[in-house]
Every structure is written in structure tokens, then in C-alpha cells.
């Protein structure tokens, strides 16, 4: 098992290096940091702009290999470079990762577990009213763009606040910066966290429940479940101990990769609710021709894919003894 995981780690690490390098090359070729200085008033001199871009390793006139070598050397020493405005990418990176973690930690946990439970429950009660309702609701959510769900929840919150006469639910930012005291700030954070979390939870439950329902249906008529029942286990115990464990195996890779990749994929949710996380940073970096920031997000995405792959392998090995034996 140890050799298997080591081999997988080496493979994933090679993919991370390739993916991060290609992301930097693509960003360096397609983005033009010089354009950020052309609209300024007064317009800086060409020599001044070139000097600034050289300092930030963003000068598009320099050969790509020279810029990439400088960037890769910095990354190897823990330095992600400078943003197009001169700030340290490391500082912005750390802040954005913290914001995305606070936003996604609870919602991904509840959404993934809820999706598996709803899907398994629907399969066990196939074609009953509850299964048909959950299926219809899931397809309705999946057919709806994320920003429609987020904006709808936001409008409902505004109506609720108007009806209550004060703000019961907050819908912009992480917390009210005017508050003081740990208890008040914590309550404010929970109020601000409710709607973006609910948006992500609804989407994840709808998505995972569809996969889990299909997977669960495949194992309901299997021989090992009949054997478990023949040995005296109740239907509920047989389903929970043997059926669900087997049915969740095909869903594990999808679940882990989707959960981890949400760190850069929750762009609409972050934008609409004013959370300045990694997804928003990616869009802002591309729109401002910020090569180093875009490359940092690409590197982060590649690393979390590596983590997702290793987590998926570990979960698979924990749930399926055949993997450990082989």
C-alpha cells in the first residue's frame, strides 16, 4: 500500500509540474500586463513602464523562457512573484485561500454527505412519491445556473429582512467590520455565511444524489446483499453495512475532486455574495492581465488536484479491501 501511494504521489507531482508550467506559459503568452499602464492619467513613460514590468518579471518583451525560469526559481523558494500592482502574490494568495476555506469547509461537508444520503434514500424508495419528488427537485436544481439560485436566495433574504423590519440574514461580505467583541463577530460571520453556504449545499446535494442513486440501485439486487440478509441481518443493517459502502465507491473520485476543485470553482457564489476568495481572484487576475497571479491560481489548482487524487486513493483503499491487497 505504501509503495502504491508513493508511486501515485510521484505521478501526481509530475502532473502538477506540467500543469503549472503550461498555465504560466499560457498566461504569459496571452496576457498583456503593459495594457494596465496605458489607461493611466497621467500616462507613465515607456521607459518607466518597462522598468516596472522588469522588476515584477512581467515584461512581455522578454523571452518566455527567461520569465519562466525566473518565476519557477521563485516558486521553488516559496516566492510566487509580484502582482501587476506591485504587491506580493504570496500575501494575496494566503488571504484568498483563507476566505475560500471559511466559505467551503462546512458547505462541502454538508453538501457531499447530504447528496450521498439523499441518493441512497431515493434508491431504496425507488418510484415512490418521495423518490419522484427528490428526483424532480434535483433535476430542477441542476438545470438552473448557479447565479440564478444565488440571486434568488438573495432576493428572498431581502424580502425576509423587509418583513422582519431589520436584517435577519446578511448577504454581502464575510462579516460586519463595525462590530466588536468575539461573540458579535462570530454571530455576524454565521449570518453572512448562511446564504452562500446554502447555495453550494443545494447544488452539491442535487449533483451527488443523482450519482449515488444510480450506484445504489446497481447493488440493491446483488448477491452479497441477499447473503447478508440470509445470515440474519435486517434489511436496514444490510443496506447500511454492505450496500451503501459498496455503492459509494464509484462516487468517491467524483465527490473528492468536485469538493476540492470548488476552491477555484465557486466564482459566481463568491462574486454575488461578496466573498473575495480564490474563484473571484482568478477572474480578476485574468481581466487585469496579471500573469503571476493567474499562474499562482493555476499552481494552486494543480496542487489541490494532487491532494484530491491522493485522498481519493486513500478513501478507495479504506472502503475496498481489494485495493489494499493488490
PDB file of N, CA and C in Angstrom, residues 229-325:
ATOM      1  N   UNK A 229     -28.623 -10.740   4.177  1.00  0.00           N
ATOM      2  CA  UNK A 229     -29.959 -10.923   4.757  1.00  0.00           C
ATOM      3  C   UNK A 229     -30.158 -12.362   5.216  1.00  0.00           C
ATOM      4  N   UNK A 230     -29.609 -13.345   4.426  1.00  0.00           N
ATOM      5  CA  UNK A 230     -29.762 -14.763   4.783  1.00  0.00           C
ATOM      6  C   UNK A 230     -29.041 -15.099   6.086  1.00  0.00           C
ATOM      7  N   UNK A 231     -27.986 -14.319   6.394  1.00  0.00           N
ATOM      8  CA  UNK A 231     -27.252 -14.550   7.638  1.00  0.00           C
ATOM      9  C   UNK A 231     -27.953 -13.940   8.852  1.00  0.00           C
ATOM     10  N   UNK A 232     -29.073 -13.263   8.614  1.00  0.00           N
ATOM     11  CA  UNK A 232     -29.859 -12.744   9.728  1.00  0.00           C
ATOM     12  C   UNK A 232     -29.833 -11.245   9.904  1.00  0.00           C
ATOM     13  N   UNK A 233     -29.113 -10.527   9.055  1.00  0.00           N
ATOM     14  CA  UNK A 233     -29.100  -9.068   9.181  1.00  0.00           C
ATOM     15  C   UNK A 233     -30.430  -8.489   8.738  1.00  0.00           C
ATOM     16  N   UNK A 234     -30.874  -7.454   9.411  1.00  0.00           N
ATOM     17  CA  UNK A 234     -32.088  -6.764   8.967  1.00  0.00           C
ATOM     18  C   UNK A 234     -31.797  -6.042   7.656  1.00  0.00           C
ATOM     19  N   UNK A 235     -32.869  -5.691   6.935  1.00  0.00           N
ATOM     20  CA  UNK A 235     -32.661  -5.002   5.646  1.00  0.00           C
ATOM     21  C   UNK A 235     -31.909  -3.697   5.852  1.00  0.00           C
ATOM     22  N   UNK A 236     -32.261  -2.968   6.895  1.00  0.00           N
ATOM     23  CA  UNK A 236     -31.607  -1.690   7.164  1.00  0.00           C
ATOM     24  C   UNK A 236     -30.116  -1.898   7.451  1.00  0.00           C
ATOM     25  N   UNK A 237     -29.804  -2.905   8.297  1.00  0.00           N
ATOM     26  CA  UNK A 237     -28.397  -3.147   8.645  1.00  0.00           C
ATOM     27  C   UNK A 237     -27.602  -3.618   7.428  1.00  0.00           C
ATOM     28  N   UNK A 238     -28.216  -4.485   6.606  1.00  0.00           N
ATOM     29  CA  UNK A 238     -27.526  -4.976   5.408  1.00  0.00           C
ATOM     30  C   UNK A 238     -27.248  -3.841   4.429  1.00  0.00           C
ATOM     31  N   UNK A 239     -28.228  -2.950   4.275  1.00  0.00           N
ATOM     32  CA  UNK A 239     -28.043  -1.826   3.344  1.00  0.00           C
ATOM     33  C   UNK A 239     -26.968  -0.863   3.839  1.00  0.00           C
ATOM     34  N   UNK A 240     -26.999  -0.552   5.128  1.00  0.00           N
ATOM     35  CA  UNK A 240     -26.043   0.417   5.659  1.00  0.00           C
ATOM     36  C   UNK A 240     -24.634  -0.154   5.730  1.00  0.00           C
ATOM     37  N   UNK A 241     -24.523  -1.450   6.122  1.00  0.00           N
ATOM     38  CA  UNK A 241     -23.202  -2.041   6.349  1.00  0.00           C
ATOM     39  C   UNK A 241     -22.545  -2.503   5.061  1.00  0.00           C
ATOM     40  N   UNK A 242     -23.348  -3.048   4.127  1.00  0.00           N
ATOM     41  CA  UNK A 242     -22.770  -3.610   2.905  1.00  0.00           C
ATOM     42  C   UNK A 242     -23.182  -2.819   1.650  1.00  0.00           C
ATOM     43  N   UNK A 243     -24.474  -2.490   1.538  1.00  0.00           N
ATOM     44  CA  UNK A 243     -24.960  -1.848   0.322  1.00  0.00           C
ATOM     45  C   UNK A 243     -24.399  -0.455   0.109  1.00  0.00           C
ATOM     46  N   UNK A 244     -24.527   0.414   1.119  1.00  0.00           N
ATOM     47  CA  UNK A 244     -24.083   1.803   0.970  1.00  0.00           C
ATOM     48  C   UNK A 244     -22.575   1.880   0.800  1.00  0.00           C
ATOM     49  N   UNK A 245     -21.850   1.036   1.528  1.00  0.00           N
ATOM     50  CA  UNK A 245     -20.389   1.054   1.442  1.00  0.00           C
ATOM     51  C   UNK A 245     -19.916   0.702   0.028  1.00  0.00           C
ATOM     52  N   UNK A 246     -20.594  -0.279  -0.579  1.00  0.00           N
ATOM     53  CA  UNK A 246     -20.216  -0.663  -1.946  1.00  0.00           C
ATOM     54  C   UNK A 246     -20.672   0.386  -2.961  1.00  0.00           C
ATOM     55  N   UNK A 247     -21.868   0.922  -2.747  1.00  0.00           N
ATOM     56  CA  UNK A 247     -22.431   1.864  -3.719  1.00  0.00           C
ATOM     57  C   UNK A 247     -21.713   3.204  -3.726  1.00  0.00           C
ATOM     58  N   UNK A 248     -21.062   3.557  -2.618  1.00  0.00           N
ATOM     59  CA  UNK A 248     -20.413   4.859  -2.566  1.00  0.00           C
ATOM     60  C   UNK A 248     -19.049   4.839  -3.267  1.00  0.00           C
ATOM     61  N   UNK A 249     -18.520   3.639  -3.535  1.00  0.00           N
ATOM     62  CA  UNK A 249     -17.191   3.524  -4.156  1.00  0.00           C
ATOM     63  C   UNK A 249     -17.095   4.273  -5.487  1.00  0.00           C
ATOM     64  N   UNK A 250     -18.025   4.072  -6.442  1.00  0.00           N
ATOM     65  CA  UNK A 250     -17.891   4.784  -7.727  1.00  0.00           C
ATOM     66  C   UNK A 250     -18.041   6.296  -7.585  1.00  0.00           C
ATOM     67  N   UNK A 251     -18.687   6.733  -6.499  1.00  0.00           N
ATOM     68  CA  UNK A 251     -18.942   8.170  -6.330  1.00  0.00           C
ATOM     69  C   UNK A 251     -17.751   8.874  -5.686  1.00  0.00           C
ATOM     70  N   UNK A 252     -16.898   8.108  -4.996  1.00  0.00           N
ATOM     71  CA  UNK A 252     -15.803   8.720  -4.235  1.00  0.00           C
ATOM     72  C   UNK A 252     -14.894   9.619  -5.078  1.00  0.00           C
ATOM     73  N   UNK A 253     -14.380   9.160  -6.244  1.00  0.00           N
ATOM     74  CA  UNK A 253     -13.499  10.053  -7.022  1.00  0.00           C
ATOM     75  C   UNK A 253     -14.191  11.351  -7.429  1.00  0.00           C
ATOM     76  N   UNK A 254     -15.439  11.233  -7.906  1.00  0.00           N
ATOM     77  CA  UNK A 254     -16.179  12.429  -8.307  1.00  0.00           C
ATOM     78  C   UNK A 254     -16.376  13.367  -7.128  1.00  0.00           C
ATOM     79  N   UNK A 255     -16.746  12.792  -5.995  1.00  0.00           N
ATOM     80  CA  UNK A 255     -17.008  13.582  -4.794  1.00  0.00           C
ATOM     81  C   UNK A 255     -15.756  14.331  -4.340  1.00  0.00           C
ATOM     82  N   UNK A 256     -14.638  13.626  -4.254  1.00  0.00           N
ATOM     83  CA  UNK A 256     -13.406  14.249  -3.753  1.00  0.00           C
ATOM     84  C   UNK A 256     -12.913  15.329  -4.711  1.00  0.00           C
ATOM     85  N   UNK A 257     -12.877  15.027  -6.007  1.00  0.00           N
ATOM     86  CA  UNK A 257     -12.379  16.013  -6.972  1.00  0.00           C
ATOM     87  C   UNK A 257     -13.272  17.248  -7.004  1.00  0.00           C
ATOM     88  N   UNK A 258     -14.600  17.044  -6.983  1.00  0.00           N
ATOM     89  CA  UNK A 258     -15.503  18.199  -7.026  1.00  0.00           C
ATOM     90  C   UNK A 258     -15.383  19.051  -5.779  1.00  0.00           C
ATOM     91  N   UNK A 259     -15.267  18.393  -4.640  1.00  0.00           N
ATOM     92  CA  UNK A 259     -15.164  19.129  -3.385  1.00  0.00           C
ATOM     93  C   UNK A 259     -13.898  19.989  -3.369  1.00  0.00           C
ATOM     94  N   UNK A 260     -12.773  19.392  -3.758  1.00  0.00           N
ATOM     95  CA  UNK A 260     -11.510  20.127  -3.713  1.00  0.00           C
ATOM     96  C   UNK A 260     -11.461  21.230  -4.770  1.00  0.00           C
ATOM     97  N   UNK A 261     -11.978  20.928  -5.966  1.00  0.00           N
ATOM     98  CA  UNK A 261     -11.919  21.924  -7.039  1.00  0.00           C
ATOM     99  C   UNK A 261     -12.894  23.068  -6.841  1.00  0.00           C
ATOM    100  N   UNK A 262     -13.796  22.949  -5.881  1.00  0.00           N
ATOM    101  CA  UNK A 262     -14.680  24.078  -5.574  1.00  0.00           C
ATOM    102  C   UNK A 262     -13.895  25.297  -5.104  1.00  0.00           C
ATOM    103  N   UNK A 263     -12.654  25.067  -4.620  1.00  0.00           N
ATOM    104  CA  UNK A 263     -11.847  26.180  -4.130  1.00  0.00           C
ATOM    105  C   UNK A 263     -11.631  27.237  -5.207  1.00  0.00           C
ATOM    106  N   UNK A 264     -11.580  26.808  -6.462  1.00  0.00           N
ATOM    107  CA  UNK A 264     -11.433  27.794  -7.541  1.00  0.00           C
ATOM    108  C   UNK A 264     -12.669  27.835  -8.429  1.00  0.00           C
ATOM    109  N   UNK A 265     -13.697  27.057  -8.087  1.00  0.00           N
ATOM    110  CA  UNK A 265     -14.863  26.981  -8.953  1.00  0.00           C
ATOM    111  C   UNK A 265     -16.094  27.687  -8.442  1.00  0.00           C
ATOM    112  N   UNK A 266     -16.021  28.211  -7.223  1.00  0.00           N
ATOM    113  CA  UNK A 266     -17.203  28.870  -6.650  1.00  0.00           C
ATOM    114  C   UNK A 266     -17.202  30.358  -7.008  1.00  0.00           C
ATOM    115  N   UNK A 267     -16.894  30.659  -8.262  1.00  0.00           N
ATOM    116  CA  UNK A 267     -16.722  32.052  -8.679  1.00  0.00           C
ATOM    117  C   UNK A 267     -18.005  32.860  -8.555  1.00  0.00           C
ATOM    118  N   UNK A 268     -19.110  32.335  -9.099  1.00  0.00           N
ATOM    119  CA  UNK A 268     -20.367  33.078  -9.062  1.00  0.00           C
ATOM    120  C   UNK A 268     -20.815  33.317  -7.621  1.00  0.00           C
ATOM    121  N   UNK A 269     -20.702  32.284  -6.802  1.00  0.00           N
ATOM    122  CA  UNK A 269     -21.126  32.415  -5.402  1.00  0.00           C
ATOM    123  C   UNK A 269     -20.300  33.479  -4.698  1.00  0.00           C
ATOM    124  N   UNK A 270     -18.990  33.480  -4.908  1.00  0.00           N
ATOM    125  CA  UNK A 270     -18.131  34.475  -4.262  1.00  0.00           C
ATOM    126  C   UNK A 270     -18.441  35.879  -4.768  1.00  0.00           C
ATOM    127  N   UNK A 271     -18.652  36.006  -6.068  1.00  0.00           N
ATOM    128  CA  UNK A 271     -18.940  37.324  -6.652  1.00  0.00           C
ATOM    129  C   UNK A 271     -20.259  37.886  -6.131  1.00  0.00           C
ATOM    130  N   UNK A 272     -21.297  37.057  -6.158  1.00  0.00           N
ATOM    131  CA  UNK A 272     -22.642  37.535  -5.808  1.00  0.00           C
ATOM    132  C   UNK A 272     -22.741  37.895  -4.325  1.00  0.00           C
ATOM    133  N   UNK A 273     -22.074  37.117  -3.463  1.00  0.00           N
ATOM    134  CA  UNK A 273     -22.183  37.370  -2.028  1.00  0.00           C
ATOM    135  C   UNK A 273     -20.990  38.145  -1.461  1.00  0.00           C
ATOM    136  N   UNK A 274     -20.114  38.623  -2.338  1.00  0.00           N
ATOM    137  CA  UNK A 274     -19.023  39.500  -1.901  1.00  0.00           C
ATOM    138  C   UNK A 274     -17.963  38.811  -1.068  1.00  0.00           C
ATOM    139  N   UNK A 275     -17.688  37.536  -1.368  1.00  0.00           N
ATOM    140  CA  UNK A 275     -16.603  36.815  -0.680  1.00  0.00           C
ATOM    141  C   UNK A 275     -15.389  36.831  -1.609  1.00  0.00           C
ATOM    142  N   UNK A 276     -14.290  37.381  -1.135  1.00  0.00           N
ATOM    143  CA  UNK A 276     -13.127  37.574  -2.007  1.00  0.00           C
ATOM    144  C   UNK A 276     -12.173  36.383  -1.900  1.00  0.00           C
ATOM    145  N   UNK A 277     -12.610  35.267  -2.505  1.00  0.00           N
ATOM    146  CA  UNK A 277     -11.834  34.033  -2.435  1.00  0.00           C
ATOM    147  C   UNK A 277     -11.068  33.752  -3.710  1.00  0.00           C
ATOM    148  N   UNK A 278     -10.644  32.504  -3.880  1.00  0.00           N
ATOM    149  CA  UNK A 278      -9.787  32.107  -4.998  1.00  0.00           C
ATOM    150  C   UNK A 278     -10.511  32.202  -6.342  1.00  0.00           C
ATOM    151  N   UNK A 279     -11.785  31.835  -6.391  1.00  0.00           N
ATOM    152  CA  UNK A 279     -12.523  31.897  -7.652  1.00  0.00           C
ATOM    153  C   UNK A 279     -12.615  33.317  -8.174  1.00  0.00           C
ATOM    154  N   UNK A 280     -12.944  34.257  -7.290  1.00  0.00           N
ATOM    155  CA  UNK A 280     -13.010  35.665  -7.696  1.00  0.00           C
ATOM    156  C   UNK A 280     -11.632  36.163  -8.122  1.00  0.00           C
ATOM    157  N   UNK A 281     -10.589  35.720  -7.418  1.00  0.00           N
ATOM    158  CA  UNK A 281      -9.227  36.161  -7.726  1.00  0.00           C
ATOM    159  C   UNK A 281      -8.801  35.719  -9.127  1.00  0.00           C
ATOM    160  N   UNK A 282      -9.204  34.507  -9.507  1.00  0.00           N
ATOM    161  CA  UNK A 282      -8.858  34.013 -10.843  1.00  0.00           C
ATOM    162  C   UNK A 282      -9.446  34.918 -11.923  1.00  0.00           C
ATOM    163  N   UNK A 283     -10.729  35.260 -11.781  1.00  0.00           N
ATOM    164  CA  UNK A 283     -11.376  36.123 -12.778  1.00  0.00           C
ATOM    165  C   UNK A 283     -10.724  37.505 -12.785  1.00  0.00           C
ATOM    166  N   UNK A 284     -10.476  38.068 -11.612  1.00  0.00           N
ATOM    167  CA  UNK A 284      -9.852  39.393 -11.537  1.00  0.00           C
ATOM    168  C   UNK A 284      -8.446  39.384 -12.139  1.00  0.00           C
ATOM    169  N   UNK A 285      -7.694  38.315 -11.901  1.00  0.00           N
ATOM    170  CA  UNK A 285      -6.316  38.236 -12.397  1.00  0.00           C
ATOM    171  C   UNK A 285      -6.291  38.201 -13.916  1.00  0.00           C
ATOM    172  N   UNK A 286      -7.187  37.447 -14.502  1.00  0.00           N
ATOM    173  CA  UNK A 286      -7.225  37.367 -15.974  1.00  0.00           C
ATOM    174  C   UNK A 286      -7.658  38.707 -16.565  1.00  0.00           C
ATOM    175  N   UNK A 287      -8.675  39.329 -15.951  1.00  0.00           N
ATOM    176  CA  UNK A 287      -9.183  40.596 -16.504  1.00  0.00           C
ATOM    177  C   UNK A 287      -8.188  41.739 -16.342  1.00  0.00           C
ATOM    178  N   UNK A 288      -7.242  41.634 -15.396  1.00  0.00           N
ATOM    179  CA  UNK A 288      -6.247  42.692 -15.205  1.00  0.00           C
ATOM    180  C   UNK A 288      -4.875  42.303 -15.771  1.00  0.00           C
ATOM    181  N   UNK A 289      -4.833  41.261 -16.576  1.00  0.00           N
ATOM    182  CA  UNK A 289      -3.576  40.820 -17.228  1.00  0.00           C
ATOM    183  C   UNK A 289      -2.474  40.516 -16.217  1.00  0.00           C
ATOM    184  N   UNK A 290      -2.852  39.961 -15.077  1.00  0.00           N
ATOM    185  CA  UNK A 290      -1.884  39.680 -14.022  1.00  0.00           C
ATOM    186  C   UNK A 290      -1.344  38.249 -14.193  1.00  0.00           C
ATOM    187  N   UNK A 291      -0.205  38.143 -14.840  1.00  0.00           N
ATOM    188  CA  UNK A 291       0.341  36.824 -15.190  1.00  0.00           C
ATOM    189  C   UNK A 291       0.707  36.024 -13.947  1.00  0.00           C
ATOM    190  N   UNK A 292       1.431  36.644 -13.022  1.00  0.00           N
ATOM    191  CA  UNK A 292       1.897  35.904 -11.839  1.00  0.00           C
ATOM    192  C   UNK A 292       0.736  35.438 -10.959  1.00  0.00           C
ATOM    193  N   UNK A 293      -0.299  36.281 -10.816  1.00  0.00           N
ATOM    194  CA  UNK A 293      -1.455  35.879 -10.007  1.00  0.00           C
ATOM    195  C   UNK A 293      -2.219  34.741 -10.682  1.00  0.00           C
ATOM    196  N   UNK A 294      -2.374  34.831 -12.011  1.00  0.00           N
ATOM    197  CA  UNK A 294      -3.055  33.755 -12.749  1.00  0.00           C
ATOM    198  C   UNK A 294      -2.271  32.448 -12.627  1.00  0.00           C
ATOM    199  N   UNK A 295      -0.938  32.549 -12.743  1.00  0.00           N
ATOM    200  CA  UNK A 295      -0.114  31.354 -12.603  1.00  0.00           C
ATOM    201  C   UNK A 295      -0.207  30.778 -11.191  1.00  0.00           C
ATOM    202  N   UNK A 296      -0.325  31.657 -10.191  1.00  0.00           N
ATOM    203  CA  UNK A 296      -0.448  31.180  -8.809  1.00  0.00           C
ATOM    204  C   UNK A 296      -1.741  30.389  -8.612  1.00  0.00           C
ATOM    205  N   UNK A 297      -2.839  30.884  -9.199  1.00  0.00           N
ATOM    206  CA  UNK A 297      -4.105  30.160  -9.097  1.00  0.00           C
ATOM    207  C   UNK A 297      -4.005  28.816  -9.832  1.00  0.00           C
ATOM    208  N   UNK A 298      -3.336  28.831 -11.002  1.00  0.00           N
ATOM    209  CA  UNK A 298      -3.132  27.580 -11.735  1.00  0.00           C
ATOM    210  C   UNK A 298      -2.318  26.575 -10.942  1.00  0.00           C
ATOM    211  N   UNK A 299      -1.261  27.073 -10.284  1.00  0.00           N
ATOM    212  CA  UNK A 299      -0.431  26.196  -9.451  1.00  0.00           C
ATOM    213  C   UNK A 299      -1.245  25.643  -8.285  1.00  0.00           C
ATOM    214  N   UNK A 300      -2.044  26.501  -7.661  1.00  0.00           N
ATOM    215  CA  UNK A 300      -2.885  26.080  -6.543  1.00  0.00           C
ATOM    216  C   UNK A 300      -3.873  24.998  -6.989  1.00  0.00           C
ATOM    217  N   UNK A 301      -4.483  25.210  -8.167  1.00  0.00           N
ATOM    218  CA  UNK A 301      -5.448  24.232  -8.681  1.00  0.00           C
ATOM    219  C   UNK A 301      -4.768  22.885  -8.935  1.00  0.00           C
ATOM    220  N   UNK A 302      -3.558  22.935  -9.511  1.00  0.00           N
ATOM    221  CA  UNK A 302      -2.836  21.686  -9.777  1.00  0.00           C
ATOM    222  C   UNK A 302      -2.501  20.956  -8.482  1.00  0.00           C
ATOM    223  N   UNK A 303      -2.110  21.715  -7.461  1.00  0.00           N
ATOM    224  CA  UNK A 303      -1.760  21.091  -6.176  1.00  0.00           C
ATOM    225  C   UNK A 303      -2.990  20.453  -5.518  1.00  0.00           C
ATOM    226  N   UNK A 304      -4.128  21.146  -5.579  1.00  0.00           N
ATOM    227  CA  UNK A 304      -5.310  20.567  -4.929  1.00  0.00           C
ATOM    228  C   UNK A 304      -5.841  19.368  -5.720  1.00  0.00           C
ATOM    229  N   UNK A 305      -5.568  19.323  -7.039  1.00  0.00           N
ATOM    230  CA  UNK A 305      -5.905  18.106  -7.791  1.00  0.00           C
ATOM    231  C   UNK A 305      -5.038  16.951  -7.301  1.00  0.00           C
ATOM    232  N   UNK A 306      -3.771  17.241  -7.033  1.00  0.00           N
ATOM    233  CA  UNK A 306      -2.891  16.215  -6.466  1.00  0.00           C
ATOM    234  C   UNK A 306      -3.426  15.721  -5.127  1.00  0.00           C
ATOM    235  N   UNK A 307      -3.812  16.667  -4.272  1.00  0.00           N
ATOM    236  CA  UNK A 307      -4.357  16.297  -2.964  1.00  0.00           C
ATOM    237  C   UNK A 307      -5.645  15.486  -3.129  1.00  0.00           C
ATOM    238  N   UNK A 308      -6.506  15.928  -4.080  1.00  0.00           N
ATOM    239  CA  UNK A 308      -7.763  15.214  -4.315  1.00  0.00           C
ATOM    240  C   UNK A 308      -7.497  13.790  -4.789  1.00  0.00           C
ATOM    241  N   UNK A 309      -6.507  13.637  -5.669  1.00  0.00           N
ATOM    242  CA  UNK A 309      -6.187  12.300  -6.161  1.00  0.00           C
ATOM    243  C   UNK A 309      -5.712  11.382  -5.052  1.00  0.00           C
ATOM    244  N   UNK A 310      -4.842  11.895  -4.187  1.00  0.00           N
ATOM    245  CA  UNK A 310      -4.344  11.080  -3.077  1.00  0.00           C
ATOM    246  C   UNK A 310      -5.464  10.757  -2.086  1.00  0.00           C
ATOM    247  N   UNK A 311      -6.317  11.750  -1.811  1.00  0.00           N
ATOM    248  CA  UNK A 311      -7.455  11.499  -0.912  1.00  0.00           C
ATOM    249  C   UNK A 311      -8.383  10.447  -1.496  1.00  0.00           C
ATOM    250  N   UNK A 312      -8.623  10.561  -2.803  1.00  0.00           N
ATOM    251  CA  UNK A 312      -9.498   9.586  -3.461  1.00  0.00           C
ATOM    252  C   UNK A 312      -8.920   8.181  -3.363  1.00  0.00           C
ATOM    253  N   UNK A 313      -7.604   8.064  -3.587  1.00  0.00           N
ATOM    254  CA  UNK A 313      -6.959   6.747  -3.489  1.00  0.00           C
ATOM    255  C   UNK A 313      -7.049   6.192  -2.069  1.00  0.00           C
ATOM    256  N   UNK A 314      -6.826   7.061  -1.079  1.00  0.00           N
ATOM    257  CA  UNK A 314      -6.887   6.609   0.313  1.00  0.00           C
ATOM    258  C   UNK A 314      -8.295   6.161   0.697  1.00  0.00           C
ATOM    259  N   UNK A 315      -9.297   6.953   0.294  1.00  0.00           N
ATOM    260  CA  UNK A 315     -10.683   6.598   0.606  1.00  0.00           C
ATOM    261  C   UNK A 315     -11.070   5.299  -0.076  1.00  0.00           C
ATOM    262  N   UNK A 316     -10.640   5.169  -1.322  1.00  0.00           N
ATOM    263  CA  UNK A 316     -10.959   3.943  -2.062  1.00  0.00           C
ATOM    264  C   UNK A 316     -10.344   2.730  -1.380  1.00  0.00           C
ATOM    265  N   UNK A 317      -9.092   2.887  -0.941  1.00  0.00           N
ATOM    266  CA  UNK A 317      -8.423   1.772  -0.260  1.00  0.00           C
ATOM    267  C   UNK A 317      -9.086   1.452   1.072  1.00  0.00           C
ATOM    268  N   UNK A 318      -9.567   2.494   1.762  1.00  0.00           N
ATOM    269  CA  UNK A 318     -10.229   2.274   3.051  1.00  0.00           C
ATOM    270  C   UNK A 318     -11.564   1.551   2.878  1.00  0.00           C
ATOM    271  N   UNK A 319     -12.275   1.867   1.775  1.00  0.00           N
ATOM    272  CA  UNK A 319     -13.598   1.286   1.567  1.00  0.00           C
ATOM    273  C   UNK A 319     -13.550  -0.052   0.848  1.00  0.00           C
ATOM    274  N   UNK A 320     -12.512  -0.282   0.012  1.00  0.00           N
ATOM    275  CA  UNK A 320     -12.431  -1.514  -0.763  1.00  0.00           C
ATOM    276  C   UNK A 320     -11.161  -2.279  -0.386  1.00  0.00           C
ATOM    277  N   UNK A 321     -11.274  -3.356   0.385  1.00  0.00           N
ATOM    278  CA  UNK A 321     -10.086  -4.124   0.827  1.00  0.00           C
ATOM    279  C   UNK A 321      -9.280  -4.689  -0.340  1.00  0.00           C
ATOM    280  N   UNK A 322      -9.882  -4.904  -1.512  1.00  0.00           N
ATOM    281  CA  UNK A 322      -9.158  -5.482  -2.652  1.00  0.00           C
ATOM    282  C   UNK A 322      -8.024  -4.572  -3.102  1.00  0.00           C
ATOM    283  N   UNK A 323      -8.208  -3.252  -2.949  1.00  0.00           N
ATOM    284  CA  UNK A 323      -7.163  -2.312  -3.340  1.00  0.00           C
ATOM    285  C   UNK A 323      -5.939  -2.486  -2.447  1.00  0.00           C
ATOM    286  N   UNK A 324      -6.180  -2.673  -1.134  1.00  0.00           N
ATOM    287  CA  UNK A 324      -5.065  -2.824  -0.194  1.00  0.00           C
ATOM    288  C   UNK A 324      -4.303  -4.122  -0.474  1.00  0.00           C
ATOM    289  N   UNK A 325      -5.036  -5.177  -0.813  1.00  0.00           N
ATOM    290  CA  UNK A 325      -4.393  -6.461  -1.071  1.00  0.00           C
ATOM    291  C   UNK A 325      -3.549  -6.392  -2.345  1.00  0.00           C
TER     292      UNK A 325
END
